[in-house]
Coordinates of C-alpha atoms in Angstrom, one line a residue:
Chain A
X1028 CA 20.8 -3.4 -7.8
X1029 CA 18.7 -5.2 -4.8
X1030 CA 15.7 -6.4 -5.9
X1031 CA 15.3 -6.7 -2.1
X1032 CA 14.6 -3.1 -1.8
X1033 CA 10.8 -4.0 -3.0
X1034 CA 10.1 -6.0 0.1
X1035 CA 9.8 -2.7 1.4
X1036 CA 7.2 -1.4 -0.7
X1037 CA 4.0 -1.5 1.6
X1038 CA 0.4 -2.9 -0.1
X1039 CA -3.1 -4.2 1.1
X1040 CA -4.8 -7.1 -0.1
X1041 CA -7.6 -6.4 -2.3
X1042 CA -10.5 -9.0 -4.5
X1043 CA -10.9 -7.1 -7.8
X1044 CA -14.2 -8.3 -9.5
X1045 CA -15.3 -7.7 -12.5
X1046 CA -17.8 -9.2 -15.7
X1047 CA -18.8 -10.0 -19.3
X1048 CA -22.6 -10.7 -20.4
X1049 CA -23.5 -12.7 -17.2
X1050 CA -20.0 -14.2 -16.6
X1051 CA -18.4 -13.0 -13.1
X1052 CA -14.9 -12.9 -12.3
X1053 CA -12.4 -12.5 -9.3
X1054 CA -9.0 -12.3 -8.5
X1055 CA -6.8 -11.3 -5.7
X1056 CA -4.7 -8.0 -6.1
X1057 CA -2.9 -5.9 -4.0
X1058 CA -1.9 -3.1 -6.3
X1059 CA -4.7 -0.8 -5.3
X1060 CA -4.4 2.8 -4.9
X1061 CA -6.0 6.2 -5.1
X1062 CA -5.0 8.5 -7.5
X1063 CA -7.1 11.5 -7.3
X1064 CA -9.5 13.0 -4.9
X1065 CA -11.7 15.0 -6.9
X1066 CA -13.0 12.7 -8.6
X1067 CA -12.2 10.0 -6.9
X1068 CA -10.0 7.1 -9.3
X1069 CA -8.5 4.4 -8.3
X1070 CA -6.0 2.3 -10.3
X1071 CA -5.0 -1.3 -10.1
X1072 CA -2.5 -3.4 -11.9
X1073 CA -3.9 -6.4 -13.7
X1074 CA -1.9 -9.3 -15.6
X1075 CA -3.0 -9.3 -19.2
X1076 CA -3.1 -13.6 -18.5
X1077 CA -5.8 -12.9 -16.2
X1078 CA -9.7 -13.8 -17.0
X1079 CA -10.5 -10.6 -14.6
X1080 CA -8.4 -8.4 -17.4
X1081 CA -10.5 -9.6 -20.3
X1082 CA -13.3 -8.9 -17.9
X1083 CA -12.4 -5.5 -16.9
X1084 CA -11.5 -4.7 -20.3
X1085 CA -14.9 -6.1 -22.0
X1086 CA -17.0 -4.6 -19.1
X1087 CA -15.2 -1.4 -18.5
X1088 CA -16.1 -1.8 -15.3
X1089 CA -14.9 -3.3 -12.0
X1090 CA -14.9 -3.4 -8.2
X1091 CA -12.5 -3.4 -5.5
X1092 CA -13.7 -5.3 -1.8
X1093 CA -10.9 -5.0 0.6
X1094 CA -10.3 -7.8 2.9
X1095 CA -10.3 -7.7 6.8
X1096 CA -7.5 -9.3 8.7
X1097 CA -9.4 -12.1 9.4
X1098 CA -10.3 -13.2 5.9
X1099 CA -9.1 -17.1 6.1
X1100 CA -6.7 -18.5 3.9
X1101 CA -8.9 -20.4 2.1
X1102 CA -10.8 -17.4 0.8
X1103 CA -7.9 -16.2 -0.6
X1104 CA -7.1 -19.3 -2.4
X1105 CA -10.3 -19.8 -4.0
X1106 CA -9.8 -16.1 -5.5
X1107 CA -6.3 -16.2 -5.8
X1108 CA -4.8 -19.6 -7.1
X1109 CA -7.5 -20.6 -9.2
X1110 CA -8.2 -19.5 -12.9
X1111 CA -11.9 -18.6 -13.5
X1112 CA -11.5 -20.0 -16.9
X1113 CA -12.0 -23.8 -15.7
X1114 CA -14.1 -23.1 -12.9
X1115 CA -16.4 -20.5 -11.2
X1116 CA -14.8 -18.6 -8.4
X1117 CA -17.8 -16.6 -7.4
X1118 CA -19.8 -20.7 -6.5
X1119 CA -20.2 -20.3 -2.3
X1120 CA -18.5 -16.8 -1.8
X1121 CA -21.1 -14.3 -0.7
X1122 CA -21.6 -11.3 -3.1
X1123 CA -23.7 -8.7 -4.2
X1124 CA -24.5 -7.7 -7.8
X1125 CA -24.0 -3.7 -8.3
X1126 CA -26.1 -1.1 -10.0
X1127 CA -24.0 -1.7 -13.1
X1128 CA -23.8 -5.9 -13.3
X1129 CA -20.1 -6.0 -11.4
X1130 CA -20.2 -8.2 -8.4
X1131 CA -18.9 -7.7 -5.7
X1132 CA -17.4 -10.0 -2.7
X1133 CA -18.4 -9.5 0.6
X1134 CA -17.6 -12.2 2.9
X1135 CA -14.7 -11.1 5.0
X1136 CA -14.2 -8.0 3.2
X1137 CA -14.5 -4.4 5.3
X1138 CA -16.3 -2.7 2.3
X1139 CA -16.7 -2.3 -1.7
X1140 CA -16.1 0.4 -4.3
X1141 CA -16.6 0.2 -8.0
X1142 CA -15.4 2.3 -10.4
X1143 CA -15.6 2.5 -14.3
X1144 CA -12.6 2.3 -16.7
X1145 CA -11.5 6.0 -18.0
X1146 CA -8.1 5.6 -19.0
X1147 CA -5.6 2.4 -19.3
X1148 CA -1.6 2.2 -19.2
X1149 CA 0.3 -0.3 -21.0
X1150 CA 2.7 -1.8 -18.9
X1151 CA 4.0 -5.1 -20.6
X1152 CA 2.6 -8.3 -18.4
X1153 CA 0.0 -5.8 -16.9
X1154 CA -2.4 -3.0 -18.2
X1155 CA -2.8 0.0 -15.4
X1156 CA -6.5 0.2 -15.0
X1157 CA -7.8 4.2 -13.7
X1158 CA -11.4 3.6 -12.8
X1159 CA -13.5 6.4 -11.7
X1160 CA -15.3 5.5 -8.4
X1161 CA -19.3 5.2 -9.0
X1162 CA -20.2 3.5 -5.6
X1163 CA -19.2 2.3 -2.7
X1164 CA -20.4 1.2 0.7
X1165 CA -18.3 -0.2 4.1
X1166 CA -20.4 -2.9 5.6
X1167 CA -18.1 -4.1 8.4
X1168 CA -15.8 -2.2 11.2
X1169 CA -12.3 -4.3 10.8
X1170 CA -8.5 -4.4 10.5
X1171 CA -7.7 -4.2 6.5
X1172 CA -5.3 -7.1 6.0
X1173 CA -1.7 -5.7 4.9
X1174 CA 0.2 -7.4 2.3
X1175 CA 2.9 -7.7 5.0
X1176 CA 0.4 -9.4 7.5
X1177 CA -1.0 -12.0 5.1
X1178 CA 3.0 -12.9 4.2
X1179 CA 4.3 -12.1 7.8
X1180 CA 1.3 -13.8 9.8
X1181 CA -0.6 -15.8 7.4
X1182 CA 2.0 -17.2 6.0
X1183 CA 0.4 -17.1 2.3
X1184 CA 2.4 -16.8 -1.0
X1185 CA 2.2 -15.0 -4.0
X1186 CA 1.3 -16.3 -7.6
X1187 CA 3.3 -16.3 -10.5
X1188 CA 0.9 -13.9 -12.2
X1189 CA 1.4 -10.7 -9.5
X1190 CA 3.0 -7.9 -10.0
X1191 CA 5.4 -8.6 -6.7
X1192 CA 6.3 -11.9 -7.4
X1193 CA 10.1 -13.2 -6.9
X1194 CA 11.2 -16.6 -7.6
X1195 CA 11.7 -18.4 -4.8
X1196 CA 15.2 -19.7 -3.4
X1197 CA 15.4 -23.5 -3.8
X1198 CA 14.5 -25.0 -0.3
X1199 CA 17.1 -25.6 1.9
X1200 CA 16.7 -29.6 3.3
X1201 CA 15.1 -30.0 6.6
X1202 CA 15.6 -33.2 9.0
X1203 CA 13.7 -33.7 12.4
X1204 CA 10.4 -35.2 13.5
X1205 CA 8.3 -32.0 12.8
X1206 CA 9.1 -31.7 9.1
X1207 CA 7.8 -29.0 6.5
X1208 CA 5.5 -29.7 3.6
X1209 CA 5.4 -27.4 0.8
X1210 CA 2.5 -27.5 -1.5
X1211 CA 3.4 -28.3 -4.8
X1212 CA 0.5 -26.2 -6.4
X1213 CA 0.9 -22.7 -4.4
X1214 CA 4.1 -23.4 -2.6
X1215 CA 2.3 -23.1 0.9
X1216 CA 4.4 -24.3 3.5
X1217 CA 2.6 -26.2 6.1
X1218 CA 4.5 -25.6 9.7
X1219 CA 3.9 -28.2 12.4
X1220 CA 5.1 -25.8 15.2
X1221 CA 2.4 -23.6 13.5
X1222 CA -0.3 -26.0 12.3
X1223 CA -3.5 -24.7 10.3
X1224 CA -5.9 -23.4 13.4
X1225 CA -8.2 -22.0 10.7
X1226 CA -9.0 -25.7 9.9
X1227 CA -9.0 -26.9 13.5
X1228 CA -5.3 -28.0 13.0
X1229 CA -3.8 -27.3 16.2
X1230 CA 0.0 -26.6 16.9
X1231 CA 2.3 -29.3 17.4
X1232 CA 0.7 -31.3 14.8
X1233 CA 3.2 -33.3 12.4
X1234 CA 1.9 -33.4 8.9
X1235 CA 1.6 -37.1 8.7
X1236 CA -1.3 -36.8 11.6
X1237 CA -3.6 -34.1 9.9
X1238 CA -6.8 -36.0 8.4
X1239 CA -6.6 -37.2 4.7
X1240 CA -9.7 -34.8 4.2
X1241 CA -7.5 -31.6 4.8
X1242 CA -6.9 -29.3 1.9
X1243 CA -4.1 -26.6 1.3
X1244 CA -5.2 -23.9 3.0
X1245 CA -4.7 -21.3 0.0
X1246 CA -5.6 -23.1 -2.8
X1247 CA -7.4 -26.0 -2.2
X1248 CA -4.8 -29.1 -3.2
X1249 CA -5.2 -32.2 -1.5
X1250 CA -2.6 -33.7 1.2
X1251 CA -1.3 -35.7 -1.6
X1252 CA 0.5 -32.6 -3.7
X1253 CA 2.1 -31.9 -0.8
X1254 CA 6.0 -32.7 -0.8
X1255 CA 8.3 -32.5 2.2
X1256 CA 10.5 -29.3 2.2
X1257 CA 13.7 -31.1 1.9
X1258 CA 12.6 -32.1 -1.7
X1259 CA 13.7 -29.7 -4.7
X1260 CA 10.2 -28.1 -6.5
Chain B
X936 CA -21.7 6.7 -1.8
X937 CA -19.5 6.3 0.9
X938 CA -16.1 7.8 0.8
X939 CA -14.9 6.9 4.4
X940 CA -14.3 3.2 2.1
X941 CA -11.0 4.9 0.8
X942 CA -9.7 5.2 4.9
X943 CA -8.9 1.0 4.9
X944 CA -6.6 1.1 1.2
X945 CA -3.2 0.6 2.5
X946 CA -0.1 2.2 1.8
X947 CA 3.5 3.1 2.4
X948 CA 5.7 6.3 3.4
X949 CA 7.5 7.4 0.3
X950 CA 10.4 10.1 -0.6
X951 CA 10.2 10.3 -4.1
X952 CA 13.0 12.7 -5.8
X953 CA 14.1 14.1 -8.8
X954 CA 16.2 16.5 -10.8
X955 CA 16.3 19.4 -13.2
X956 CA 19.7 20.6 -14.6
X957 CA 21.3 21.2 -11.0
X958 CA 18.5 21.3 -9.1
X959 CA 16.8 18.7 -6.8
X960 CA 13.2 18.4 -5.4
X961 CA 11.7 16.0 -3.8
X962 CA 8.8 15.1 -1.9
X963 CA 6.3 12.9 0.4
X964 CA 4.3 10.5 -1.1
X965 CA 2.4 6.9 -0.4
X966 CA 0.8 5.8 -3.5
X967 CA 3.9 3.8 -5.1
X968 CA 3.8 0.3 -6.3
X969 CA 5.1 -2.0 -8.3
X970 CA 3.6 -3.1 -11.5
X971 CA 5.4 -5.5 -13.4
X972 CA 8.1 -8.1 -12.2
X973 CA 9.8 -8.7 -15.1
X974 CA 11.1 -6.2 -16.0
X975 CA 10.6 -4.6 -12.6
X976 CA 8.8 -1.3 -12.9
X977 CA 7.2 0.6 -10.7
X978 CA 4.4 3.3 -10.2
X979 CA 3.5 6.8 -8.7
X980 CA 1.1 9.0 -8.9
X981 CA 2.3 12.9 -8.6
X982 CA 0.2 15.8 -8.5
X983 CA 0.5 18.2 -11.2
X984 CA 1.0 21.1 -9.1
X985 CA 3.9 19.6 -7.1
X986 CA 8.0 20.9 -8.6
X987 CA 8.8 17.5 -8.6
X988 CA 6.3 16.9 -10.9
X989 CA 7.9 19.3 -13.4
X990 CA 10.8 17.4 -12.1
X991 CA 10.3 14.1 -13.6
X992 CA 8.7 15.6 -16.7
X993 CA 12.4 16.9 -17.3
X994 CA 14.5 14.9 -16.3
X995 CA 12.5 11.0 -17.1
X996 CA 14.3 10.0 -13.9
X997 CA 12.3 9.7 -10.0
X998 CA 13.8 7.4 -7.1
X999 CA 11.8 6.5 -4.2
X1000 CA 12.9 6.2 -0.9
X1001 CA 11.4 3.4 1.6
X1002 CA 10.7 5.7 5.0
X1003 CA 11.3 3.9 7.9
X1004 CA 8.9 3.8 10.9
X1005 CA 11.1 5.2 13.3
X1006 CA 11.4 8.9 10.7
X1007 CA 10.6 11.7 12.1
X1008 CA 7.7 13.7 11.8
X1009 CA 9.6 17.1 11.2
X1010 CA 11.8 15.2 8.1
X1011 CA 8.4 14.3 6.4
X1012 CA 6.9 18.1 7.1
X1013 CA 10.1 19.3 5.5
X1014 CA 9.7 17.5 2.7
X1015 CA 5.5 17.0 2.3
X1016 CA 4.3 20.7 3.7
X1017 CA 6.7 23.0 2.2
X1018 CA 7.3 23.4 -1.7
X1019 CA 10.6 23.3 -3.1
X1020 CA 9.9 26.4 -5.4
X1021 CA 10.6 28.6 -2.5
X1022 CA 13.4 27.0 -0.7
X1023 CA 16.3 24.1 -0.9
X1024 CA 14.3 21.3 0.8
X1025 CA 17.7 18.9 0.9
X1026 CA 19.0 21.9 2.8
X1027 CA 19.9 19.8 5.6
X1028 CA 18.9 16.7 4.3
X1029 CA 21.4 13.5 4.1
X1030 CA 21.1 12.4 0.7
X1031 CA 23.3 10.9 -2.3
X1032 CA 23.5 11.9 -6.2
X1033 CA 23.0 8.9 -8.1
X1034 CA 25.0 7.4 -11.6
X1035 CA 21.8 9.2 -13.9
X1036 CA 21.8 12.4 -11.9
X1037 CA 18.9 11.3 -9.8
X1038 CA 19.1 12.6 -5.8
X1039 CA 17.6 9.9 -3.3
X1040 CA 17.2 10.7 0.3
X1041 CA 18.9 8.1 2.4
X1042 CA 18.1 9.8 5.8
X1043 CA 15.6 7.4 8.0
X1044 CA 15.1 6.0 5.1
X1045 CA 15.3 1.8 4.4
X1046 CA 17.1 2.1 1.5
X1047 CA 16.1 3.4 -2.1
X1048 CA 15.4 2.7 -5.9
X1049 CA 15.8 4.7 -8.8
X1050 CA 13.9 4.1 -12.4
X1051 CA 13.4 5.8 -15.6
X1052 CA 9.9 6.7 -16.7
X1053 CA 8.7 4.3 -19.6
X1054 CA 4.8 5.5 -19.4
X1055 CA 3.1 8.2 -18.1
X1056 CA -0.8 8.1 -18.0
X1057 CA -2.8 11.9 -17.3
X1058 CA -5.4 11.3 -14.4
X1059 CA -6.7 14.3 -13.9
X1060 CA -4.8 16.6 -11.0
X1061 CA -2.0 13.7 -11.5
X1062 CA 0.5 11.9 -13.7
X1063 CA 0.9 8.0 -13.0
X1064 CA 4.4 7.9 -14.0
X1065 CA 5.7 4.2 -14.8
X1066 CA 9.2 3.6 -14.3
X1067 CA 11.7 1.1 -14.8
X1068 CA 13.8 0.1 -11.9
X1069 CA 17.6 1.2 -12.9
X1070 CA 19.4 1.2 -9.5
X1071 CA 18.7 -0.2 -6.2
X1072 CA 19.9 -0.3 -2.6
X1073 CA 19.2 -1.5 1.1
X1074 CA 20.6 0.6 3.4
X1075 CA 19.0 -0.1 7.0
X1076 CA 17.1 -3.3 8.2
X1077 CA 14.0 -1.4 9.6
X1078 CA 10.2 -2.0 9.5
X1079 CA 8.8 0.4 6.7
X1080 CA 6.1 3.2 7.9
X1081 CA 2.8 2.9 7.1
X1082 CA 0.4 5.3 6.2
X1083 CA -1.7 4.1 8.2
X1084 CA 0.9 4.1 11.0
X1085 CA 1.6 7.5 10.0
X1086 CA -2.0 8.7 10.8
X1087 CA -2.6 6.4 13.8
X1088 CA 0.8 6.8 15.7
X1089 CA 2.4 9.6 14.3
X1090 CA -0.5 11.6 14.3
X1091 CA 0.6 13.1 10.8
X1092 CA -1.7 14.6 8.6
X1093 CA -2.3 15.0 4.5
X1094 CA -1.4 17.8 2.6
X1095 CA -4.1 18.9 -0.1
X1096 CA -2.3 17.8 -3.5
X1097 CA -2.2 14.6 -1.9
X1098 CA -4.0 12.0 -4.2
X1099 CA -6.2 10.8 -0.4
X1100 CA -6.6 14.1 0.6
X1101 CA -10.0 14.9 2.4
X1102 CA -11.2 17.8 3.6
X1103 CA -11.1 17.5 7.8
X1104 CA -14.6 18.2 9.0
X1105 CA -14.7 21.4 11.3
X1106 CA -13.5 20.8 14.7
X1107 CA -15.3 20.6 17.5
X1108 CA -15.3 22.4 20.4
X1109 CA -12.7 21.2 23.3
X1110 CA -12.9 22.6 26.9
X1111 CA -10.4 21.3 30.0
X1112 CA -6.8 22.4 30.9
X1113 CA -5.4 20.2 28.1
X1114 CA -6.9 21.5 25.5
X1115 CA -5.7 20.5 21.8
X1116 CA -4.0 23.1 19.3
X1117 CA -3.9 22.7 16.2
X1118 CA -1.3 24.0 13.3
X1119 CA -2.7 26.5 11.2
X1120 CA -0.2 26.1 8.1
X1121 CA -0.3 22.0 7.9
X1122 CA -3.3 20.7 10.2
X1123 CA -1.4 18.8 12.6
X1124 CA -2.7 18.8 16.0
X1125 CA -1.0 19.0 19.1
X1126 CA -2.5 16.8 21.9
X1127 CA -1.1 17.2 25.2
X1128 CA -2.0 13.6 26.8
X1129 CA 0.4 12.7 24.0
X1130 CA 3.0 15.4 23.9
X1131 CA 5.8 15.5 21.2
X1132 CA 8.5 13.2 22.9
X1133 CA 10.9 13.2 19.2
X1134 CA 10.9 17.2 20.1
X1135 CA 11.8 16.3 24.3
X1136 CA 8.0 17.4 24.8
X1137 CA 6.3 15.0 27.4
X1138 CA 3.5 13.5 27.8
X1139 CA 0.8 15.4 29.8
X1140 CA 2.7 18.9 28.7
X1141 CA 0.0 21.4 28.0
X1142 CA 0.2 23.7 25.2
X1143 CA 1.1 27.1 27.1
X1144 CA 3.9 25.3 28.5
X1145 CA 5.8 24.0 25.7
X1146 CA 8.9 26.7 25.0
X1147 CA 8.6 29.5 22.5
X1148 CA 11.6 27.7 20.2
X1149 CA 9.5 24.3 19.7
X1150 CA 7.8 24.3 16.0
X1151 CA 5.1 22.0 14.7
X1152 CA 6.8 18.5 14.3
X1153 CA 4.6 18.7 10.8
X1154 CA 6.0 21.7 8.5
X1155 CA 8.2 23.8 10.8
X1156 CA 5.6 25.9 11.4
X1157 CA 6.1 28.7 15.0
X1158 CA 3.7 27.9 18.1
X1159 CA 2.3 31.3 17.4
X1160 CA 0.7 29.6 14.5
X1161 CA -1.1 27.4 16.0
X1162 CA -5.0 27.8 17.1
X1163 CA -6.8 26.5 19.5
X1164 CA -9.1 23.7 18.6
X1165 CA -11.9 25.3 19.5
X1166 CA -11.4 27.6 16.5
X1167 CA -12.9 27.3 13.1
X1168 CA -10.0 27.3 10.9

C-alpha cells in the first residue's frame, strides 16, 4: 500500500459556511463535488470536531463560495486554522446573508451556492453532507484555486482536521544564512528565497529581518511561534 | 439561480473499475475524493444506470485509477462513451487483476487504489459509494489530468450520466473554409485550427481532408458521423 497514491487525487479549495440561531460559521474544505445534475446536489465532507458540522447539522443548511487563485493566504487562515468556537471567523471577511440565514463569503471567492441537507453518510471522523442546491450566483470572472496550486504555489498546509491530511515527515536540519522557519501553530514554512510578497515581504529576505509586526501568513501566529526548520516540532 | 457556478468546482480524471463473477467494467469518472484519513477511505459517486454501477453493488469492491495528463483522448472515449453491456471495454486495455478480484487500469494511468465499500448513500440518479482503501500503488511520476484540463486542452466533452453533465446549448452557426464538425455519437468537436495531433492530424487540417480511417478521438465514432456545426443536432 502507498498512501502516496492520494497526492494524486485532484480537489479545489472551497469556504463552507453555515449557522445556528444567529451564530455564523466557516471553514475551509476542499471535498466539494457534484453529485447529480437533475437536481442539482452537492456533497462535502465535514469533520464531526468541526463548529461548521454542528452548524450544518443544526441548520440543515449550508453554502459553498469557491475561492479564486488569488485569495491571500491569510484568508485562508482566518477560515481555516482557527476554531469558531473561541472566536468569530466571519469579524472583517466580507459576506452576504442568504434567503435562508446561511452566510456566505465573498471576498476573493469566484461565486456562492447553497444547498439544504437531504441525506447524510456516516463516515467515522466525518459525516458526508448531500445538499440540494437552492441558490447560487458567480459574482467575479477568475481562476478557481486548485488544491494542488494552494500546496504547489502557495505553499499552504493542511490541518489536522481534513480529510487529506498526512503526518508530516520530521524536518530534516537546515544550515546556511537563509534559514527556514516553520510555524509552530500551522506548520507554515517561511522560505527566504521566497519571502511573503502578499505582506510586502520581498525575496531574499532572511527571517531575522522581517518586522516584529508580521504574522504567519495562514493562521495568524506571531514571529515569535515560529521555530527554525532544523528544530524537531 | 445560476448554474454556470458548478463550471469553477474542480476535479480529477478518474478510471474507476470493478468486477462481477468474471467479468470487468469500468469506467470514466471525476467526482472521487477522499473522506477520511484515518482509516483512509475514499468517495465516488456512480450513476445508476452505468454496468459498473451494478458492478460495485456485486462485488463491494471499485479501484480508481489516477489518469495522467498526457492520456489520450481515444482511451477515455473507450472507456466514458461506450457501455460495457455491449462490448469488452479492457479489450485492448493494459490492466492488472488485483489480490480481491478487483481489475484496475494501469494504462496512462499514475498509479491506482483499490477499496471495499463500507457505506453507500442513494442520491438520486447516483450511489455515493464509500470505500476503504485496501491496496495501493504508484506506477508513473506524472502530473494528474484535470477536468478542467480535460475540457480546456483536451477539448473532451461529458457524457449524460455524468453527475456535471449539462445540456450544450444549440450551436451556432459557423461559415469559412475551416469550419468545425462535430461528433454526433459523443459531442466532441473537431476544430481544424487545432487539428488532432495524438491521431498525426495537424494543425490547420480541415475536416474534408482528414482520411476516411481517422475516428473521433472521443468514442471511436466514423467521420461519417460527424455533422457539421452548423447543424442542429
Amino acid at each position: 500500500m502507498d498512501p502516496n497514491i492520494l497526492h494524486n487525487l485532484s480537489y479545489g479549495m472551497y469556504i463552507v459556511s453555515s449557522f445556528k440561531g444567529s451564530s455564523l460559521n466557516g471553514q475551509i474544505a476542499n471535498t466539494v463535488f457534484q453529485i447529480t445534475s437533475q437536481p442539482v446536489t452537492i456533497g462535502i465532507s465535514i469533520n464531526k470536531q468541526n463548529l461548521t458540522h454542528e452548524f450544518i447539522t443544526a441548520s440543515r443548511r449550508f453554502s459553498i463560495s469557491i475561492l479564486a487563485e488569488d485569495a491571500p493566504l491569510i484568508l485562508i487562515g482566518r477560515l481555516g486554522f482557527k476554531t469558531g468556537r473561541t472566536e468569530d471567523k466571519f469579524k472583517n471577511v466580507k459576506y452576504s446573508i442568504l434567503g435562508s440565514g446561511c452566510p456566505a463569503v465573498l471576498e476573493n471567492c469566484i461565486g456562492y451556492l447553497e444547498a439544504e441537507v437531504v441525506g447524510t453518510l456516516d463516515c467515522g471522523s466525518h459525516t458526508v453532507f448531500l445538499g440540494q442546491m437552492q441558490e447560487s450566483k458567480v459574482i467575479a470572472l477568475a481562476k478557481p484555486m486548485t488544491y494542488d496550486y494552494y500546496h504547489q504555489v502557495k505553499r499552504g498546509t493542511t490541518p489536522a482536521t481534513a480529510p487529506t491530511y498526512i503526518k508530516e515527515e520530521a524536518s530534516k536540519k537546515q544550515a546556511g544564512p537563509l534559514k527556514k522557519y516553520r510555524c509552530s501553530v500551522c506548520n507554515y514554512v517561511y522560505d527566504p528565497v521566497i519571502g511573503d510578497p502578499d505582506a510586502g515581504v520581498t525575496a531574499g529576505t532572511p527571517f531575522e529581518q522581517i518586522p516584529d509586526t508580521w504574522v504567519c501568513p495562514v493562521c495568524g501566529a506571531g514571529k515569535k511561534d515560529f521555530v527554525s526548520e532544523g528544530l524537531r516540532l
